[in-house]
Short mmCIF file of C-alpha atoms in Angstrom, two decimals:
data_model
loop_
_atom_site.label_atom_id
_atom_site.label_comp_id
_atom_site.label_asym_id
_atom_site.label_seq_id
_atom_site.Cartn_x
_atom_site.Cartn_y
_atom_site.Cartn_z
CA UNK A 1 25.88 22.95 -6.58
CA UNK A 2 23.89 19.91 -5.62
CA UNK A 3 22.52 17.79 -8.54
CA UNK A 4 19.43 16.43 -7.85
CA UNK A 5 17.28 13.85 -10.07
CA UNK A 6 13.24 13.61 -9.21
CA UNK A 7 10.48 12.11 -10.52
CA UNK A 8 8.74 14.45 -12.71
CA UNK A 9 5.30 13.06 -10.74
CA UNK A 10 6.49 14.32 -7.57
CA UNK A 11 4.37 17.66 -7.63
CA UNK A 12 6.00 20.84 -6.57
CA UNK A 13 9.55 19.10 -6.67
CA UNK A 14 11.39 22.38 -8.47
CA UNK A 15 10.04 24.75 -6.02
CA UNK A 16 10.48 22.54 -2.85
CA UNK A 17 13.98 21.58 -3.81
CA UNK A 18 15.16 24.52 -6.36
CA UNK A 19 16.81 26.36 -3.43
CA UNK A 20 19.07 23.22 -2.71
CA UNK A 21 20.73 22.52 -5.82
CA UNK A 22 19.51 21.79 -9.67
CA UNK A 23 16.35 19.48 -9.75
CA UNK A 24 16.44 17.80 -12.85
CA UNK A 25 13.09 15.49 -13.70
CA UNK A 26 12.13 13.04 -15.39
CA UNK A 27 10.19 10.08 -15.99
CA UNK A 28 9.93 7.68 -12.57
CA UNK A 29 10.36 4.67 -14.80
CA UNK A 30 13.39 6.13 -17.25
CA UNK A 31 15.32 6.69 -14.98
CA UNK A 32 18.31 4.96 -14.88
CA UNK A 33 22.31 4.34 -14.00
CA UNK A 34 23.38 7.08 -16.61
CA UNK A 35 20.41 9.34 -15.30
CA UNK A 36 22.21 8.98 -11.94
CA UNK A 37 25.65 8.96 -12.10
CA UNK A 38 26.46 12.87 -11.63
CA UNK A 39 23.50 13.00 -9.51
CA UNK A 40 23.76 13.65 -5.52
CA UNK A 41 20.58 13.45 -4.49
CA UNK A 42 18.06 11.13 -6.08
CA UNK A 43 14.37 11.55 -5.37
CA UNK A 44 11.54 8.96 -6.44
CA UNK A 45 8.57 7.47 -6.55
CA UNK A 46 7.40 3.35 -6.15
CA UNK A 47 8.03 2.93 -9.69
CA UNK A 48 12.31 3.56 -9.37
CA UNK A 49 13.45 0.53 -8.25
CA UNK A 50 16.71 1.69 -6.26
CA UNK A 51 19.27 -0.75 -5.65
CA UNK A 52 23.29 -1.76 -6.24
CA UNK A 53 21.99 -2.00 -9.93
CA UNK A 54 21.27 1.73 -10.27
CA UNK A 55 23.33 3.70 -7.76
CA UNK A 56 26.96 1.34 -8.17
CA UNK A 57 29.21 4.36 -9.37
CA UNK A 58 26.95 7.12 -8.67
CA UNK A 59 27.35 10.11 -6.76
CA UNK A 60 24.59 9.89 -4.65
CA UNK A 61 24.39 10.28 -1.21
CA UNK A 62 20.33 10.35 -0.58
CA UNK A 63 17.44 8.77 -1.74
CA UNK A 64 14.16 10.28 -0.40
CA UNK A 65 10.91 8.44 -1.69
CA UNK A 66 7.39 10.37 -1.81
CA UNK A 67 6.02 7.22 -1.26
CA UNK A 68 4.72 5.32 2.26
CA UNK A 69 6.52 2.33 1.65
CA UNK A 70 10.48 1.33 0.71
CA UNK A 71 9.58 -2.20 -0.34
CA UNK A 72 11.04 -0.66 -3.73
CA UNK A 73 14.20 0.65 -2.50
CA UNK A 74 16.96 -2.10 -1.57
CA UNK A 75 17.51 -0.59 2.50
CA UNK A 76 19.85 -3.26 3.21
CA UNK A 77 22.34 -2.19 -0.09
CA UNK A 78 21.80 1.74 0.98
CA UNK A 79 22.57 1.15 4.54
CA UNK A 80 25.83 -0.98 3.17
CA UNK A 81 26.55 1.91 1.01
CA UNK A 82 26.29 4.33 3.34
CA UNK A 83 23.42 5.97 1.14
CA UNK A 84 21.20 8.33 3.66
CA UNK A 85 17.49 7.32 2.72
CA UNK A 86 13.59 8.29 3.48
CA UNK A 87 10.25 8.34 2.91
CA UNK A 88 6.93 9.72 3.75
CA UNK A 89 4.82 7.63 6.01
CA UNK A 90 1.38 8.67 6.30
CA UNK A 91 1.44 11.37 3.68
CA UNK A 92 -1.42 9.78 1.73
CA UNK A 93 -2.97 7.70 4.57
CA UNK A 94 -6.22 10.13 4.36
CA UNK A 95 -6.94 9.83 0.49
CA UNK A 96 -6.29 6.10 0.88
CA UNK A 97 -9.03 5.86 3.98
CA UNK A 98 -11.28 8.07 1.77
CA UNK A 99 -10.80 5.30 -1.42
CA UNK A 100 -11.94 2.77 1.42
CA UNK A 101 -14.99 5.03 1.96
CA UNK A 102 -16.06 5.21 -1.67
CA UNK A 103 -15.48 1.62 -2.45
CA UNK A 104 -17.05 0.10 0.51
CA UNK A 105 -20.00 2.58 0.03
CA UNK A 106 -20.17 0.99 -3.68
CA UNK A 107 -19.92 -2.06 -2.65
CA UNK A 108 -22.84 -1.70 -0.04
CA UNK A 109 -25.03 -0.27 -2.69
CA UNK A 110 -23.85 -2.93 -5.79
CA UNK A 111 -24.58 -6.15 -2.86
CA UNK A 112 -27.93 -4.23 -1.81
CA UNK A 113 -26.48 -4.41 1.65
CA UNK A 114 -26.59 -2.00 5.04
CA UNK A 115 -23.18 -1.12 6.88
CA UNK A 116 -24.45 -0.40 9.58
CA UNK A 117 -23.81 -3.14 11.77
CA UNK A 118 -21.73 -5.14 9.23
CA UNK A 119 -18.35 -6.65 10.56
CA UNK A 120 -15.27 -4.85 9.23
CA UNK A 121 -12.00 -6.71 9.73
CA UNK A 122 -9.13 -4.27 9.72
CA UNK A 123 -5.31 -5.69 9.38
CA UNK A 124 -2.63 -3.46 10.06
CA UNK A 125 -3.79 -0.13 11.84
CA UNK A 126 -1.22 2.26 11.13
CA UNK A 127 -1.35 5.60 9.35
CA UNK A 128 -3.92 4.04 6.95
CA UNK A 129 -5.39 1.33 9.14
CA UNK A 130 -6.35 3.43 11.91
CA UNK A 131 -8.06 5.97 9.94
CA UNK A 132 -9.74 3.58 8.03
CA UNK A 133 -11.26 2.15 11.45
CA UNK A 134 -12.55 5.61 12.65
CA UNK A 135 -14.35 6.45 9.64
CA UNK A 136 -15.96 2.72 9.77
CA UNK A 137 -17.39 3.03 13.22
CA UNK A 138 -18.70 6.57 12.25
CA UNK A 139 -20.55 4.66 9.33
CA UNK A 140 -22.24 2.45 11.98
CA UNK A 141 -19.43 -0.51 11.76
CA UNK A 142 -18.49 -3.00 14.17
CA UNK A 143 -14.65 -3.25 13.93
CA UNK A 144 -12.21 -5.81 14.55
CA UNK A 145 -8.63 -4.91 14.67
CA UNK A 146 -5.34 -7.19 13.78
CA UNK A 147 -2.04 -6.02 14.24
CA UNK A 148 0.61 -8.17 15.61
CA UNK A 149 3.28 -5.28 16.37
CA UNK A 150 1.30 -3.12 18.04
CA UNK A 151 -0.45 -5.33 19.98
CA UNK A 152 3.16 -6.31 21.31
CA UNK A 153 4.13 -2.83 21.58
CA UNK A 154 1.17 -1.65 23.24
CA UNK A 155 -0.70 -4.87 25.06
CA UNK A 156 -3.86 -3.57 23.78
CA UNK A 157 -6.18 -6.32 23.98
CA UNK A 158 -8.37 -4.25 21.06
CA UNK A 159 -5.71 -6.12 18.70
CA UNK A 160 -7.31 -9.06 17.94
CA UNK A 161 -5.54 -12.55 16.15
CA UNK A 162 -5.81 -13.06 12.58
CA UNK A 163 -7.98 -16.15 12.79
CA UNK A 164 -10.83 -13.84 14.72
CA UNK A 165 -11.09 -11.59 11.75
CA UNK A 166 -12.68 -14.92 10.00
CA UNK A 167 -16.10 -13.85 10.66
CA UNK A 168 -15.95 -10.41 9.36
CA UNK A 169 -18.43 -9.24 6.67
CA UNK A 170 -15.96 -7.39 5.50
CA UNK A 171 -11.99 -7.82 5.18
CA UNK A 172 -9.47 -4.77 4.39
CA UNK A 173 -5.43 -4.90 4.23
CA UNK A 174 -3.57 -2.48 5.31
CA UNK A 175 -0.38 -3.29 5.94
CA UNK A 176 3.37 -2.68 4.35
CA UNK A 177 5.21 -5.57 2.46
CA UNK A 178 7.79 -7.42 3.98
CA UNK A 179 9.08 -11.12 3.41
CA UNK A 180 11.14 -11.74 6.42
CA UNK A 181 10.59 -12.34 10.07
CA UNK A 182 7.63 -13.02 12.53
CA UNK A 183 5.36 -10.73 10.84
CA UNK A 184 5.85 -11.25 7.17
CA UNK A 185 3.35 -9.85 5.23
CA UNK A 186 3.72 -11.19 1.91
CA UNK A 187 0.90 -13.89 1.03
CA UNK A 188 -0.69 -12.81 4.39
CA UNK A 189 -4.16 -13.61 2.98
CA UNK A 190 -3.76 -16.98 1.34
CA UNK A 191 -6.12 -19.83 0.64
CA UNK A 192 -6.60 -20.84 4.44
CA UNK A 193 -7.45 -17.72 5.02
CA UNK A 194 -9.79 -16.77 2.52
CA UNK A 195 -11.44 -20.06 2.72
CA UNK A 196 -12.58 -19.96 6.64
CA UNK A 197 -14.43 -16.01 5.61
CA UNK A 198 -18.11 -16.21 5.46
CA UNK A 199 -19.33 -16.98 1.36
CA UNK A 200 -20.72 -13.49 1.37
CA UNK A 201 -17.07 -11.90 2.89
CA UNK A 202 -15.48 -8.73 0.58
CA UNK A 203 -11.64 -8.83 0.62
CA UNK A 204 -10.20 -5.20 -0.21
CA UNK A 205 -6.66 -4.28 -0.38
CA UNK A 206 -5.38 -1.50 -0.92
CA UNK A 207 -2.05 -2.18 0.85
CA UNK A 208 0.39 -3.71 -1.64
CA UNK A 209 -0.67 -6.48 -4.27
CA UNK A 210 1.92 -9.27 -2.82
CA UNK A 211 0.07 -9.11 0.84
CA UNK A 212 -2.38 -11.31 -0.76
CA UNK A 213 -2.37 -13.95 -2.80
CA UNK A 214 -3.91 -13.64 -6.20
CA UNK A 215 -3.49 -17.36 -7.40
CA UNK A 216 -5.53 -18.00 -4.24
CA UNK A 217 -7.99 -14.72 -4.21
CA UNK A 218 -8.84 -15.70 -7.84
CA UNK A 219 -10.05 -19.56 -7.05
CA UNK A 220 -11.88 -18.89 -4.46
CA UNK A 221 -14.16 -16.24 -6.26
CA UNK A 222 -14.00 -18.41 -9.06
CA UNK A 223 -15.44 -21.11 -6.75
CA UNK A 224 -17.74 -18.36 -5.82
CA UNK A 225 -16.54 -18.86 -2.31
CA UNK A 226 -16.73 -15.36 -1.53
CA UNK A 227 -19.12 -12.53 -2.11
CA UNK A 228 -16.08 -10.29 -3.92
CA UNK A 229 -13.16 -8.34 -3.74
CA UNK A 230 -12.11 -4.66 -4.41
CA UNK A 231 -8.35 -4.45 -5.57
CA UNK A 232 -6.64 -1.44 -5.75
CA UNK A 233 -2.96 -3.22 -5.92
CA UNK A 234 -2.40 -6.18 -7.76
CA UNK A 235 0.87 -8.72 -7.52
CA UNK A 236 2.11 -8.20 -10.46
CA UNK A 237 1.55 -4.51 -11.67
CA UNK A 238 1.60 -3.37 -13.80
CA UNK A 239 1.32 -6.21 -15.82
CA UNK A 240 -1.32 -7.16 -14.02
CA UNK A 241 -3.76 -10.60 -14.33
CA UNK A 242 -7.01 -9.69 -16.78
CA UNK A 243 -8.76 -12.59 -15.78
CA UNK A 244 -8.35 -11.36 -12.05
CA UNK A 245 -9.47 -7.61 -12.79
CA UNK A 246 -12.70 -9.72 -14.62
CA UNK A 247 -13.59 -11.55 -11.30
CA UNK A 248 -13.40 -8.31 -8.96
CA UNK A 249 -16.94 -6.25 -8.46
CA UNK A 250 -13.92 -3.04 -7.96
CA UNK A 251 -10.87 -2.74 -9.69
CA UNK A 252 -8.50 0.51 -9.31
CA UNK A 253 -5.20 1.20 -10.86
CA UNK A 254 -3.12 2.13 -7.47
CA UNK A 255 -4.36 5.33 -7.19
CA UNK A 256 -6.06 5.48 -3.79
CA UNK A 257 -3.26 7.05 -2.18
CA UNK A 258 -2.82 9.33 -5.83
CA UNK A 259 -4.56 12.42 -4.63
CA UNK A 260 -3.09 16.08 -5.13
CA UNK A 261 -3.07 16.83 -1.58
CA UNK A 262 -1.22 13.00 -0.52
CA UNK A 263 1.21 13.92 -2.99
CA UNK A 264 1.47 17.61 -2.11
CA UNK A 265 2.19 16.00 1.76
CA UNK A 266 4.40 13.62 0.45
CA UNK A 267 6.73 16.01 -1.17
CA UNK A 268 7.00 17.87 2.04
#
């Protein structure tokens, strides 16, 4: 009989996987190279980091994440390995859109501000990005799009260059985190960046924390050079900068994505 370890967060886990093997859960962050080791199947969430580290002498075969990102699991070691993997893309790419919704509406109402009409910069219109854009336009938003590989995969001249999202009232990241090749994403939003946006501008991410820099995000509203920021990842979670968390007029604890039916999708 399969053996297989889950997080004890991923809902549903017994009954979706019960009929497979033995799903044994536990915590996402006790989990461990002894937890492993007779296990065949290993199922997580972001806070397992899986790498050579955990799995060297296991019996796995499969790591599945419940998660829209792998930037936690070490791809290039599993594909060495020969260790199947996966995730779920897009599984929680409505309840994120919806925390977009909520904070941008708070935001509107804590700046005294209309949205109708403001400027939204979107970058990185994917499962999140794009739904994020349709449910800005339907709140009266002009949109500007960046996305570097689709507007290579597609020629879509809707995808606009970083440097034109500048003048946006409003600036949200949604991309994945990578550090390699042409469109790294890690420190995407730096100091250049953030100090060509208007002095009104709201940065929101809700991506991952290391897409923008924090060092950088912090001095400039310390400088008051922008109107604010709404964080709902943060570089270094979970130990996370206080001083940071003070500065922002939102600050969330990763949980846009964290809905019942996002997680209920991303179990499937």
């Amino acid at each position: 009989m399969l053996q297989i370890v889950a997080d004890e967060n991923i809902p549903a886990v017994g009954a979706a996987f019960g009929g497979l093997g033995e799903v044994v859960t536990c915590s996402g962050r006790a989990i461990t190279a002894a937890t492993v080791r007779d296990a065949d199947v290993l199922l997580v969430r972001s806070v397992t980091r899986v790498d050579e580290a955990l799995l060297r002498g296991s019996r796995v075969r499969f790591v599945a994440t419940a998660t829209i990102g792998t930037d936690h699991m070490d791809t290039a070691y599993l594909d060495a390995a020969g260790i199947g993997y996966a995730s779920a893309p897009g599984s929680n790419a409505d309840s994120v859109a919806d925390w977009f919704v909520a904070v941008v509406l708070e935001v509107a109402r804590l700046r005294g501000m209309r949205l109708e009409g403001r400027t939204l910069g979107v970058i990185g219109c994917g499962h999140v990005g794009s739904r994020v854009v349709r449910r800005a336009r339907a709140l009266g938003m002009r949109v500007v799009e960046n996305d570097p590989p689709l507007a290579r995969k597609t020629g879509d001249p809707r995808y606009r260059p970083l440097d034109e999202l500048t003048a946006a009232d409003i600036i949200s990241l949604h991309t994945p985190l990578t550090r390699e090749g042409p469109d790294a994403t890690h420190h995407l939003i730096g100091g250049l960046f953030l100090g060509r946006l208007q002095p009104d501008a709201i940065v929101i991410n809700a991506s991952r924390g290391p897409c923008l820099d924090s060092a950088a995000l912090k001095a400039a509203l310390r400088a008051g050079c922008l109107g604010g920021a709404a964080l709902d990842v943060w570089e270094t979670e979970p130990d996370i900068d206080p001083e940071l968390l003070d500065s922002v007029l939102i600050g969330t604890p990763h949980i846009a994505g964290y809905s019942l039916d996002g997680k209920l999708r991303g179990t499937e």
